[in-house]
XYZ file of C-alpha atoms in Angstrom:
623
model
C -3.958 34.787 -54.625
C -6.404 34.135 -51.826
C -6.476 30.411 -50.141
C -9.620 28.960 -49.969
C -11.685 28.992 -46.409
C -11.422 25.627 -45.661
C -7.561 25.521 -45.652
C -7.326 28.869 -43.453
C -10.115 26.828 -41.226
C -7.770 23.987 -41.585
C -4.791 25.877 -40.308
C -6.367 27.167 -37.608
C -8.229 23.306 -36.512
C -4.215 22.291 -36.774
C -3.000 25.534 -34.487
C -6.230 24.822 -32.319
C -4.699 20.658 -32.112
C -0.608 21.933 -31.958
C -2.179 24.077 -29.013
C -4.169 21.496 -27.130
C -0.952 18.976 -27.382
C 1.074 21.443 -25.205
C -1.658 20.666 -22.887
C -0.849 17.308 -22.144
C 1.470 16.351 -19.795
C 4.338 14.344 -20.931
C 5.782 10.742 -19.789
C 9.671 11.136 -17.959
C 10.089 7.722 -16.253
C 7.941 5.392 -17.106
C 7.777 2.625 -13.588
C 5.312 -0.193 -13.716
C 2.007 0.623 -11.874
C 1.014 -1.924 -9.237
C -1.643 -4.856 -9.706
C -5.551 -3.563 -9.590
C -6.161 -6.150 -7.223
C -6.351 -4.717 -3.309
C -4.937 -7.171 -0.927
C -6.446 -9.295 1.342
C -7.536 -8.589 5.039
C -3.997 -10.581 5.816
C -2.124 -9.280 3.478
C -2.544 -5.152 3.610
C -2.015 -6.000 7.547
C 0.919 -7.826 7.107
C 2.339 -5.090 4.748
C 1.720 -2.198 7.087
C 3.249 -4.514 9.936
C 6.077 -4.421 8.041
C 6.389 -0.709 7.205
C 5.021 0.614 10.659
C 8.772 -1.829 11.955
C 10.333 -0.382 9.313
C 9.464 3.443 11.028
C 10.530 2.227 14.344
C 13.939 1.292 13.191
C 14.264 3.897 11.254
C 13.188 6.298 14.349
C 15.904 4.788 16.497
C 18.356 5.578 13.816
C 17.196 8.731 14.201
C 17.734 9.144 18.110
C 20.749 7.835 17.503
C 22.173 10.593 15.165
C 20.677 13.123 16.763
C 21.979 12.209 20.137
C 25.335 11.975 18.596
C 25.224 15.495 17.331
C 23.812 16.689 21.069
C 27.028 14.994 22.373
C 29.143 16.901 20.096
C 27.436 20.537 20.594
C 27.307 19.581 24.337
C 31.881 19.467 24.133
C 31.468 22.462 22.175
C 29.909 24.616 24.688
C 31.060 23.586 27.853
C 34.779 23.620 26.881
C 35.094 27.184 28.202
C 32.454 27.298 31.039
C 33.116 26.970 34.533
C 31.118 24.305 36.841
C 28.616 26.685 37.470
C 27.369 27.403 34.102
C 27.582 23.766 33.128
C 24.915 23.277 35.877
C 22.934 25.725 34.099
C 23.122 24.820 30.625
C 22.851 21.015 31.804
C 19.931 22.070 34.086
C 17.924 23.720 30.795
C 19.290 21.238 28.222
C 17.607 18.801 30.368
C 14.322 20.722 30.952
C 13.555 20.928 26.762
C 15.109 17.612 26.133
C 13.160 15.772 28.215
C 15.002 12.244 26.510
C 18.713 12.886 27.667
C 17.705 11.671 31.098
C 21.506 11.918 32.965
C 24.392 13.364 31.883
C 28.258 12.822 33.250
C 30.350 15.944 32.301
C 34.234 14.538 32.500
C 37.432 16.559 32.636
C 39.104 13.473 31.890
C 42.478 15.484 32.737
C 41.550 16.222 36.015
C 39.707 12.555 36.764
C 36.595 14.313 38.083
C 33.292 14.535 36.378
C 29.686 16.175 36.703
C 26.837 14.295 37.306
C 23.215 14.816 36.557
C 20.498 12.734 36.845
C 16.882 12.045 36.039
C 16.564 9.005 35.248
C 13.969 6.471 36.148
C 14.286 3.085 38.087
C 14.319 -0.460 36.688
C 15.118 -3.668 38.526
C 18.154 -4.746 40.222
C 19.179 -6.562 36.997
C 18.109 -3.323 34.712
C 19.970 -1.250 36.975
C 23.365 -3.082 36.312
C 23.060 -3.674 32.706
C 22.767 0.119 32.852
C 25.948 0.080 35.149
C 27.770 -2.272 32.978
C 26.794 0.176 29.973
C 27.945 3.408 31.965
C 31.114 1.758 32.964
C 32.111 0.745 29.444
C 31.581 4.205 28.347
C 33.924 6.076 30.780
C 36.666 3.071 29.587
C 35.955 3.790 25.863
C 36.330 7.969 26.323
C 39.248 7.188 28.405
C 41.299 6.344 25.402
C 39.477 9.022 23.473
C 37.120 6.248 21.441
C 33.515 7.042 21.265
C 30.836 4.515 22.663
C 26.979 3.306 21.843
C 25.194 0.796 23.646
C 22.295 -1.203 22.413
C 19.225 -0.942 23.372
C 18.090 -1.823 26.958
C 14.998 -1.784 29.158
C 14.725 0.286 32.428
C 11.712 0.520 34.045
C 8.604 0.551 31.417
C 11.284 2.241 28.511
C 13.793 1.255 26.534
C 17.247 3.683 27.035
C 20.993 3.525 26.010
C 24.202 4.882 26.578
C 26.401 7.276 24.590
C 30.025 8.465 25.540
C 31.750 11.144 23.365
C 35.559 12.565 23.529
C 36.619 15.633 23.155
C 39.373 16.069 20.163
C 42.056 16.392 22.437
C 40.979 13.310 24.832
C 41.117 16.185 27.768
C 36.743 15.933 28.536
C 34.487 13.839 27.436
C 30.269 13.596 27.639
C 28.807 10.349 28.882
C 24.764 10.714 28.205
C 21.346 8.106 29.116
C 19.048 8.470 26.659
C 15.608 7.340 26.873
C 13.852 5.929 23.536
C 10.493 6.291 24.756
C 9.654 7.735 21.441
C 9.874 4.322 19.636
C 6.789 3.448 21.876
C 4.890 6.623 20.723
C 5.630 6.110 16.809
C 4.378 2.487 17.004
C 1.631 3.187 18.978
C 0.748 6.455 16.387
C 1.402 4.218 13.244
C -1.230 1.521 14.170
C -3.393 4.823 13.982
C -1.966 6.545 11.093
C -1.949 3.350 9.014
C -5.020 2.343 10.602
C -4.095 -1.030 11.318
C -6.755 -1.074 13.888
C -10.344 0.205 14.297
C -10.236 3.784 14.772
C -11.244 5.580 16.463
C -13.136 3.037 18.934
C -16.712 3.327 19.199
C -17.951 4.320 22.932
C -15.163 6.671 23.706
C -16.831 9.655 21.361
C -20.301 8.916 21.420
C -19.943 8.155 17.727
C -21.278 5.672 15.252
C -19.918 4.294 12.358
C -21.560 3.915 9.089
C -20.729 3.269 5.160
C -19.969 6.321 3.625
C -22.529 6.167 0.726
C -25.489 4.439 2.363
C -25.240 5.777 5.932
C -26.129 2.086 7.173
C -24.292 1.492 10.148
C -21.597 -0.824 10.241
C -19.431 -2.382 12.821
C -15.572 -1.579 12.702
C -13.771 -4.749 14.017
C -10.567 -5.049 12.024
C -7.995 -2.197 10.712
C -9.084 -3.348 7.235
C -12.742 -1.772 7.703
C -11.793 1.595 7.779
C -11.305 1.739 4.089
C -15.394 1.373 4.143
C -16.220 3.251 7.566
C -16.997 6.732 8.164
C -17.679 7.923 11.599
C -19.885 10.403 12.875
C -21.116 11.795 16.384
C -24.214 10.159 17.265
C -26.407 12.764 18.804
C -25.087 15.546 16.305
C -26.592 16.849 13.085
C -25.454 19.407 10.514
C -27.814 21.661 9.216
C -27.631 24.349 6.446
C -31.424 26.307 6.576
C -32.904 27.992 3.312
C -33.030 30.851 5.273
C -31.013 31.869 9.034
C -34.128 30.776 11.730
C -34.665 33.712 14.205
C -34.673 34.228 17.354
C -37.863 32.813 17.860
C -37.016 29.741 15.887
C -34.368 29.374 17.356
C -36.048 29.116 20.858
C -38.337 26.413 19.466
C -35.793 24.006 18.348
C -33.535 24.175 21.352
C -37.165 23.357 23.340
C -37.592 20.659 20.979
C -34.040 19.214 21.034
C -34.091 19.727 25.010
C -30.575 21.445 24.624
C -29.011 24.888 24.922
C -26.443 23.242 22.141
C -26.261 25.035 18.672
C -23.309 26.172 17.390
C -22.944 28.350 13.784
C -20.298 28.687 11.602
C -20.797 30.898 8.684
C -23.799 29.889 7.491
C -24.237 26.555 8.655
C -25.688 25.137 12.493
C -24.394 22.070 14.479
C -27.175 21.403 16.887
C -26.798 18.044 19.200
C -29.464 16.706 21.513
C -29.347 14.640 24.550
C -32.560 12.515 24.048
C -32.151 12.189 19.670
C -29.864 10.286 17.830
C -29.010 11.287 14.230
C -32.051 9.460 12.729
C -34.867 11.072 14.514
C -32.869 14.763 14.128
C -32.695 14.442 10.469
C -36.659 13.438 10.656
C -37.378 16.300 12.745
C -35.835 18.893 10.849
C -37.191 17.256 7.672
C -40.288 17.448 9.042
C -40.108 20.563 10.657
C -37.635 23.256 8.800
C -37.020 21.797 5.273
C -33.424 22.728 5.791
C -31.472 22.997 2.378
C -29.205 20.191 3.649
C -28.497 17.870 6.365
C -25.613 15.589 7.227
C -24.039 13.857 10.454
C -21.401 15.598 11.761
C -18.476 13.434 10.733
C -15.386 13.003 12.647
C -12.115 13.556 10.912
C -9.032 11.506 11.438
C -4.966 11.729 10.803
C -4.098 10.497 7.320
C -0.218 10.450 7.632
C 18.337 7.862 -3.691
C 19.182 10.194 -6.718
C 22.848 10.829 -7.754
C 24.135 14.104 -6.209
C 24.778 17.014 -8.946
C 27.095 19.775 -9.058
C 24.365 22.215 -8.668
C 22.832 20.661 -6.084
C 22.675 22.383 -2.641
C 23.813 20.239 0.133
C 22.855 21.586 3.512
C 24.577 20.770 6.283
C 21.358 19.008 8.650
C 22.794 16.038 9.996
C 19.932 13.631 9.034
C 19.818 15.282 5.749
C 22.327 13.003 3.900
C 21.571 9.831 5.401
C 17.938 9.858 6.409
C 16.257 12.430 4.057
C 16.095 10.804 0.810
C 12.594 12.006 0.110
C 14.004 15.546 -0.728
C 16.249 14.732 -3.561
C 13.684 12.251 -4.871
C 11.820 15.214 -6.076
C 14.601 17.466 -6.982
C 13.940 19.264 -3.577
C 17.760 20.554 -4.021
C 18.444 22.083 -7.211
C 15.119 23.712 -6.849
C 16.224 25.550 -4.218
C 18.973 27.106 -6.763
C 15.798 28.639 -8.186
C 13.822 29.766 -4.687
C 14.550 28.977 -1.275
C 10.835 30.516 -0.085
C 9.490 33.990 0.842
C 8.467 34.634 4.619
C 5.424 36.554 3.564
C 3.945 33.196 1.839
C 2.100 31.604 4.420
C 1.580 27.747 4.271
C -1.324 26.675 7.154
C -1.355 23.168 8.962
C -4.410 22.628 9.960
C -3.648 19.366 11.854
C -3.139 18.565 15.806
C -0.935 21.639 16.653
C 2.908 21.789 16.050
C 5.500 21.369 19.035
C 5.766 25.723 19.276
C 9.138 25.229 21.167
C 11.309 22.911 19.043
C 14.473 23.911 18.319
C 14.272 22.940 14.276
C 10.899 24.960 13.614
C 12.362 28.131 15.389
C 11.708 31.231 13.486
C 9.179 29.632 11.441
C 5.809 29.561 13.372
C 3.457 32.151 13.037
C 0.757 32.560 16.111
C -2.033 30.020 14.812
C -4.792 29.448 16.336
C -6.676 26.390 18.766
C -9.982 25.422 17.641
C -10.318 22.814 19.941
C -9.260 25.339 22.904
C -9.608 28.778 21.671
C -8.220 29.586 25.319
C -4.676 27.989 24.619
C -1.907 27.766 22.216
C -2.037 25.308 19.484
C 0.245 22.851 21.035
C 0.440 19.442 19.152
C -0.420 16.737 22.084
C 0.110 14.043 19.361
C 3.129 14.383 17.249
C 1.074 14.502 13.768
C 1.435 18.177 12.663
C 4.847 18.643 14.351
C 5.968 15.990 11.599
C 4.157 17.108 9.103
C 5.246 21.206 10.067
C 8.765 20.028 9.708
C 8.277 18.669 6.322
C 7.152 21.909 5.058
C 9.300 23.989 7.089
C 11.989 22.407 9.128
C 15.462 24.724 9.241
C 17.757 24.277 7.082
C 21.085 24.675 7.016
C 21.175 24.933 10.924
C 23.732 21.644 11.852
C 20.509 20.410 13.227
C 17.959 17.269 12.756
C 16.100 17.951 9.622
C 15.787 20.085 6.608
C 12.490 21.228 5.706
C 11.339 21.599 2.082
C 11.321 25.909 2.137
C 14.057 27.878 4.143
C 11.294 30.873 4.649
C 8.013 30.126 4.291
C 6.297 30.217 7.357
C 4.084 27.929 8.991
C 0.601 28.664 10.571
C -0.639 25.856 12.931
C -4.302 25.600 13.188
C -5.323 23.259 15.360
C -9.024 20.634 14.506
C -7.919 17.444 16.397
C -7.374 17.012 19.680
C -5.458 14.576 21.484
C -6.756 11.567 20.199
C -5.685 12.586 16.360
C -9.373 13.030 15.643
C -11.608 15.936 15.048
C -15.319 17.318 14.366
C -16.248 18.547 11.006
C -17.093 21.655 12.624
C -13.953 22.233 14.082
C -12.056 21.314 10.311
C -14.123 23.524 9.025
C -13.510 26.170 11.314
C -9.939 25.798 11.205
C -9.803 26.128 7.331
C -11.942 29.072 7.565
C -9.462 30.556 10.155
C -6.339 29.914 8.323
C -7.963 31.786 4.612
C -8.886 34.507 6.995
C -5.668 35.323 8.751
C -3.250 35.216 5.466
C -2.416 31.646 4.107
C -1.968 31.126 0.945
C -1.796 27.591 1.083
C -3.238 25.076 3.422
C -2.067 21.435 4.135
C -4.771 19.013 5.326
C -3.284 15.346 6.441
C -6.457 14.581 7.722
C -9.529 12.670 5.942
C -12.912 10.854 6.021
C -14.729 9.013 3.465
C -18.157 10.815 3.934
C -18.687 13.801 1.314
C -19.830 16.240 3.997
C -21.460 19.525 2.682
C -20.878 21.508 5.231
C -16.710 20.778 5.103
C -17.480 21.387 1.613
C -18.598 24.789 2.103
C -15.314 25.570 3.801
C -13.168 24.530 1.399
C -15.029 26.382 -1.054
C -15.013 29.576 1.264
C -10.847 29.284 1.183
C -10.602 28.191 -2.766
C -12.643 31.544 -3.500
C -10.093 33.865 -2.335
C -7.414 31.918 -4.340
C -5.792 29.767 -1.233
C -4.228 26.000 -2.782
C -6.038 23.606 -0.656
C -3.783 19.983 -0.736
C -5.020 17.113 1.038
C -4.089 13.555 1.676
C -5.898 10.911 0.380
C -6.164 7.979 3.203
C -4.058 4.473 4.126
C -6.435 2.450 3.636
C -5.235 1.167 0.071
C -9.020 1.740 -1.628
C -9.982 3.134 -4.449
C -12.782 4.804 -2.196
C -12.616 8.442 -2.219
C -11.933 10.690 0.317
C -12.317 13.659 1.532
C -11.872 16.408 1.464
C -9.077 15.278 -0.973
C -11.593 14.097 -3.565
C -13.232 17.670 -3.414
C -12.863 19.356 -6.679
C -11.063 22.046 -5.179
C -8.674 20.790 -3.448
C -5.384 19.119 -4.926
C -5.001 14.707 -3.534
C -1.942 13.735 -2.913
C -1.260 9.863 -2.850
C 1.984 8.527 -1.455
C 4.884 6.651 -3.177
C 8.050 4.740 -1.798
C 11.813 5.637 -1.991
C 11.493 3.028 -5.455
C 8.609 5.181 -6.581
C 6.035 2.944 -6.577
C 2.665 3.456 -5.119
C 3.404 2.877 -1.448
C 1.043 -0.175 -0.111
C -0.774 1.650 1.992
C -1.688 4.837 -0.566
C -5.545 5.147 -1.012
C -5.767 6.109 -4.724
C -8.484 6.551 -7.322
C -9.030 8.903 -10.332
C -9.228 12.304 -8.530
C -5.778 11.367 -7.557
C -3.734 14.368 -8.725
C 0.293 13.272 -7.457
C 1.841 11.336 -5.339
C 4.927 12.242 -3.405
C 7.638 10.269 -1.077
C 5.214 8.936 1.985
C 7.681 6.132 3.373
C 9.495 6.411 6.577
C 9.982 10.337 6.241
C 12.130 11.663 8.566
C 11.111 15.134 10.455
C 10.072 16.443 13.590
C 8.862 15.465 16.674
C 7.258 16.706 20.298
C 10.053 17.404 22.658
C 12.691 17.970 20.175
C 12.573 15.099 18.629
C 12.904 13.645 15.194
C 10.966 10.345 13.615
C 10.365 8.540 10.535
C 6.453 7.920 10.204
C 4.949 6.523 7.119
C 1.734 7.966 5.467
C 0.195 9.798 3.085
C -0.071 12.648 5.700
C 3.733 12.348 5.084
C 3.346 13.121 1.675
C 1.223 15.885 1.000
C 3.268 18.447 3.015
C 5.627 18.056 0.192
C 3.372 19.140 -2.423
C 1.953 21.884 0.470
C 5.506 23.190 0.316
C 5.971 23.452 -3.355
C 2.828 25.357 -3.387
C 4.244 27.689 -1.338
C 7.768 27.834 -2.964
C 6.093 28.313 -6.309
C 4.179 30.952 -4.774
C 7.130 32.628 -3.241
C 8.819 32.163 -7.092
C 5.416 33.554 -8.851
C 3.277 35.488 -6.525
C 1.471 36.356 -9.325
C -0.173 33.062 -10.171
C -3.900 32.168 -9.475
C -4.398 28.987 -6.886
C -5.784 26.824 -10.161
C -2.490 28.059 -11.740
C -0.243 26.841 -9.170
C -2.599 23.409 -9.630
C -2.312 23.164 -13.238
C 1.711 23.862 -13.017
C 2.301 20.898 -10.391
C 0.407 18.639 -12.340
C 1.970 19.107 -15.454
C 5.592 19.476 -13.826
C 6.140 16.096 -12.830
C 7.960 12.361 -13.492
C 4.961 10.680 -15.166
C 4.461 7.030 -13.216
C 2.641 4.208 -14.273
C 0.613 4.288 -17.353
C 1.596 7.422 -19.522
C -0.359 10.456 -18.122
C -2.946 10.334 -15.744
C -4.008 7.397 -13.994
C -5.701 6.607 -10.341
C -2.433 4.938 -8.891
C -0.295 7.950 -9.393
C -2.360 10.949 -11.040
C -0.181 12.744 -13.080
C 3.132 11.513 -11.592
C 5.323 12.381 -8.715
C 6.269 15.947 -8.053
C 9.591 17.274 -9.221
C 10.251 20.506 -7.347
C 12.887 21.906 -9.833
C 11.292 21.241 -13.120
C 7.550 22.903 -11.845
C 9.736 25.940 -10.256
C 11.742 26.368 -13.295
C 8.928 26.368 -14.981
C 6.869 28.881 -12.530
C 10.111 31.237 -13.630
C 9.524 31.741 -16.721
C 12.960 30.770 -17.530
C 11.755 27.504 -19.814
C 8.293 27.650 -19.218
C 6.349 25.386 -21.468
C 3.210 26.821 -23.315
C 0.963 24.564 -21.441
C 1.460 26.194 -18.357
C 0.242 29.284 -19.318
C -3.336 29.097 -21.034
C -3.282 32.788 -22.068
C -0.205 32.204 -23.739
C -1.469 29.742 -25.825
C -4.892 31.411 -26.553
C -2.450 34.270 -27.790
C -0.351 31.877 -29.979
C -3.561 30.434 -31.275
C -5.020 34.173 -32.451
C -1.199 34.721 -34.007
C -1.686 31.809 -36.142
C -5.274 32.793 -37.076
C -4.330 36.096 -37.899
C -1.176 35.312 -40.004
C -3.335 32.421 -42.119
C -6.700 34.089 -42.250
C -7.316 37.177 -43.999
């Protein structure tokens, strides 16, 4: 006996429903989302006061471990080398660790040491604290105990004093170090968390306006940023219905009095000497009837769970105690699953990565300098150092960090120059490098609240030949979006803290698609170094790296695949499902690998799966 239509049309609505459940993501750990209400002026200030101390300490924590573990390798290696090749090795120690500033080499045996010595001079009272510090030392080796001074100024820096034993009490390694670092990471974070205007206007020949009105506003206070976007003043964007020729082109470089115009795939940058950006936009209105025009904007740095038994451990020193970011996310047992392929390429387009440190050996690729195609792309800031050794740090090497993916490699790109800012031109050309020259994923801790068309363009260029674009979001706690997070194809990554709550800074909104740990991340630094810097440039090389580990896992998954999967393999935060403080959650690196797979993949990671269970049902009910 036949069933009537409507029921086999009812089936099928009810397969169609069962189908579009599996869609939905699901609620792990629910945590109570944080009050609508922004803070003051006072009070976001007073927060990121706060966290950027917070960094600092945690930095000279940092320095302290590592130097600790120098000490140690330092006994190692000299134990068996005569006085000439501890010169050497001293000599080039010295020359790529430009910190340990003198070093005393003691046979304590023999009661003779090795000196060497770089340090700078203080005053006469700086230069016997350091005495008294020194002295203690060689008493504390002496009878085989290890020593660490407190901090102490010399000169315009702050230094102090290790002394380490050997085993047997026979030599021992008495090292200055210089903490200079804890100058640079203050001075970066009242960037990064943009705690004051930035960047100034004058030193760029920029303006600053509101992002949706193009008024110009004044940027006085750290707080303004979250309404400021800043653009060069004598620049304009242009995208023409049709290429000019060369005879066009002759007339508006007459017009413009400049020999300035610069292309970049199908879009012109043209700047002027005697026009600002209101009379350039008028005279190309005028003039050319481009199909768009915009200022060219300027682009700026947006930067514990119980251990289980299959859980991989590695042996980093400031893994255990510093990097709790990794097993927040499951960072560990996912790498039971994948550990990374080398021939998955994850790009940093950033300020350049630190090519020689000794934690991102083996991992760089050759990248590429847009702001001096002549030279290397040599960070000059510390911003995509940090952020490269997030993504790609090595692991398991008894040294400083562990990055997220033992193989993946990184491609540095740099767009901002020394001052942690750059054009939209040179973003642009930077992304359009990196999809040209194999990435398959490309990390962009860098932002600006003006939708710019022409970035836009780029982004899309990369998304079309199926690269997974992630992007911070801003520290600037607004709701304002940014960009080019807030682009539809690329993937915004808010920030959380080691509670998993929104971090206080963390821009956020409802293109928001996950948040990961932002807070005092520990990583890499110029000059092999290692700091904790707050952010939520901090946090999307996390999700960067799971991109590319899920990649590695399932090579054949499409970009908005790899999307879909991290959004829907997460711990759902705040209100159940998506909301604009955490999008879908925070990323959990072993439940969106397991799921990439195959092993206990869901349905609702795989939409042609489900189409395919949905005609099954249809079939087997309708005949």
């Amino acid at each position: 006996m036949s069933r009537p239509k409507w029921v086999n049309w009812a089936i099928a609505a009810g397969a169609g429903a069962l189908a579009l459940t599996l869609l939905l993501p699901t609620s792990n750990r629910p945590v109570p989302a944080p009050s609508a209400m922004p803070d003051s002026p006072h009070e976001e200030h007073a927060s990121k006061q706060r966290l950027k101390v917070q960094d600092v300490k945690s930095t000279d924590m940092l320095t302290r471990a590592d130097a600790k573990q120098h000490l140690r390798i330092m006994l190692e290696k000299t134990s068996k080398m005569n006085d000439v090749q501890i010169s050497q090795y001293v000599k080039e120690l010295q020359q790529t660790h430009d910190h340990i500033r003198s070093i005393d080499v003691i046979n304590t045996k023999e009661s003779r040491s090795r000196h060497f010595d770089k340090t700078a001079k203080g005053s006469k009272l700086e230069q016997q604290k350091l005495e008294h510090s020194l002295a203690l030392a060689k008493k504390a080796v002496n009878k085989r105990q290890s020593f660490e001074s407190s901090s102490f100024p010399l000169g315009k820096e702050k230094f102090f004093v290790m002394g380490q034993p050997s085993k047997d009490g026979e030599r021992a390694v008495i090292a200055l170090f210089s903490q200079n670092v804890l100058n640079a990471v203050e001075q970066h974070q009242r960037k990064n968390l943009r705690m004051i205007p930035y960047p100034r206007e004058g030193k760029f020949k920029i303006e600053s306006v509101h992002p949706d009105t193009l008024k110009e506003i004044t940027v006085k206070t750290g707080h303004d940023n979250a309404n400021a976007s800043h653009f060069y003043e004598n620049e304009i964007v242009i995208r023409f219905r049709q290429d000019p020729g060369e005879r066009d082109m002759r007339i508006i470089k007459s017009d413009l009095r400049t020999q300035s115009a610069r292309k970049l795939g199908y879009t012109y940058v043209f700047r002027s000497e005697h026009m600002n950006y209101e009379q350039l936009h008028a005279y190309f209105e005028r003039k050319w009837n481009p199909l768009y025009m915009e200022p060219h904007y300027l682009y700026l740095t947006n930067e514990t769970v119980p251990e289980q038994k299959d859980v991989t451990v590695p042996n980093d020193i400031l893994f255990s105690d510093y990097q709790w970011n990794l097993p927040a996310i499951e960072t560990n047992r996912g790498w039971n699953i994948t550990k990374g392929n080398k021939d998955v390429i994850v790009a940093v387009v950033d300020t350049g990565v630190d090519l020689t440190h000794p934690d991102l050996k083996g991992k760089l690729l050759d990248g590429y300098n847009v702001v001096d195609p002549a030279s290397k792309p040599l960070d000059d800031v510390g911003h995509g150092t940090h952020v490269a050794g997030i993504i790609g740090a090595v692991v398991n090497n008894n040294e400083g960090v562990a990055g997220m993916s033992w193989y993946n490699k990184v491609l540095p790109v740099k767009v901002l120059d020394n001052s942690g800012s750059g054009t939209t031109y040179a973003v642009a050309e930077g992304i359009i490098w990196a999809a040209d020259h194999g990435a398959k994923v490309i990390n962009m801790s860098l932002g600006n609240y003006a939708d710019a068309q022409f970035l836009h363009d780029a982004i899309k260029y990369a998304f079309d030949r199926d690269i997974v674009l992630i992007a911070a979001t801003g520290n600037d706690n607004t709701e304002r979006p940014g960009y080019p997070a807030a682009y539809p194809e690329v993937f915004a990554v808010s920030a959380t803290d080691p509670d998993m709550n929104k971090a206080s800074y963390s821009n956020y909104g409802d293109y928001v698609d996950v948040t990961a740990p932002g807070s005092s991340i520990a990583s890499t630094y110029p000059k092999n170094q290692y700091v904790a810097l707050s952010g939520t440039s901090m946090a999307s090389p996390h999700v960067a790296a799971l991109a590319g580990l899920i990649r590695s896992l399932n090579p054949d998954l499409t970009n908005t695949e790899v999307m879909d999967l991290m959004r829907q393999s997460v711990i759902d935060l705040g209100d159940p499902g998506h909301d604009k403080y955490y999008g879908y959650g925070q990323i959990d690196v072993f439940k969106a690998l397991e799921a990439a797979s195959g092993n206990s993949a869901p349905l609702q990671f795989w939409p042609q799966h489900v189409r395919q269970q949905m005609d099954n049902a249809m079939k087997k009910y309708i005949k």
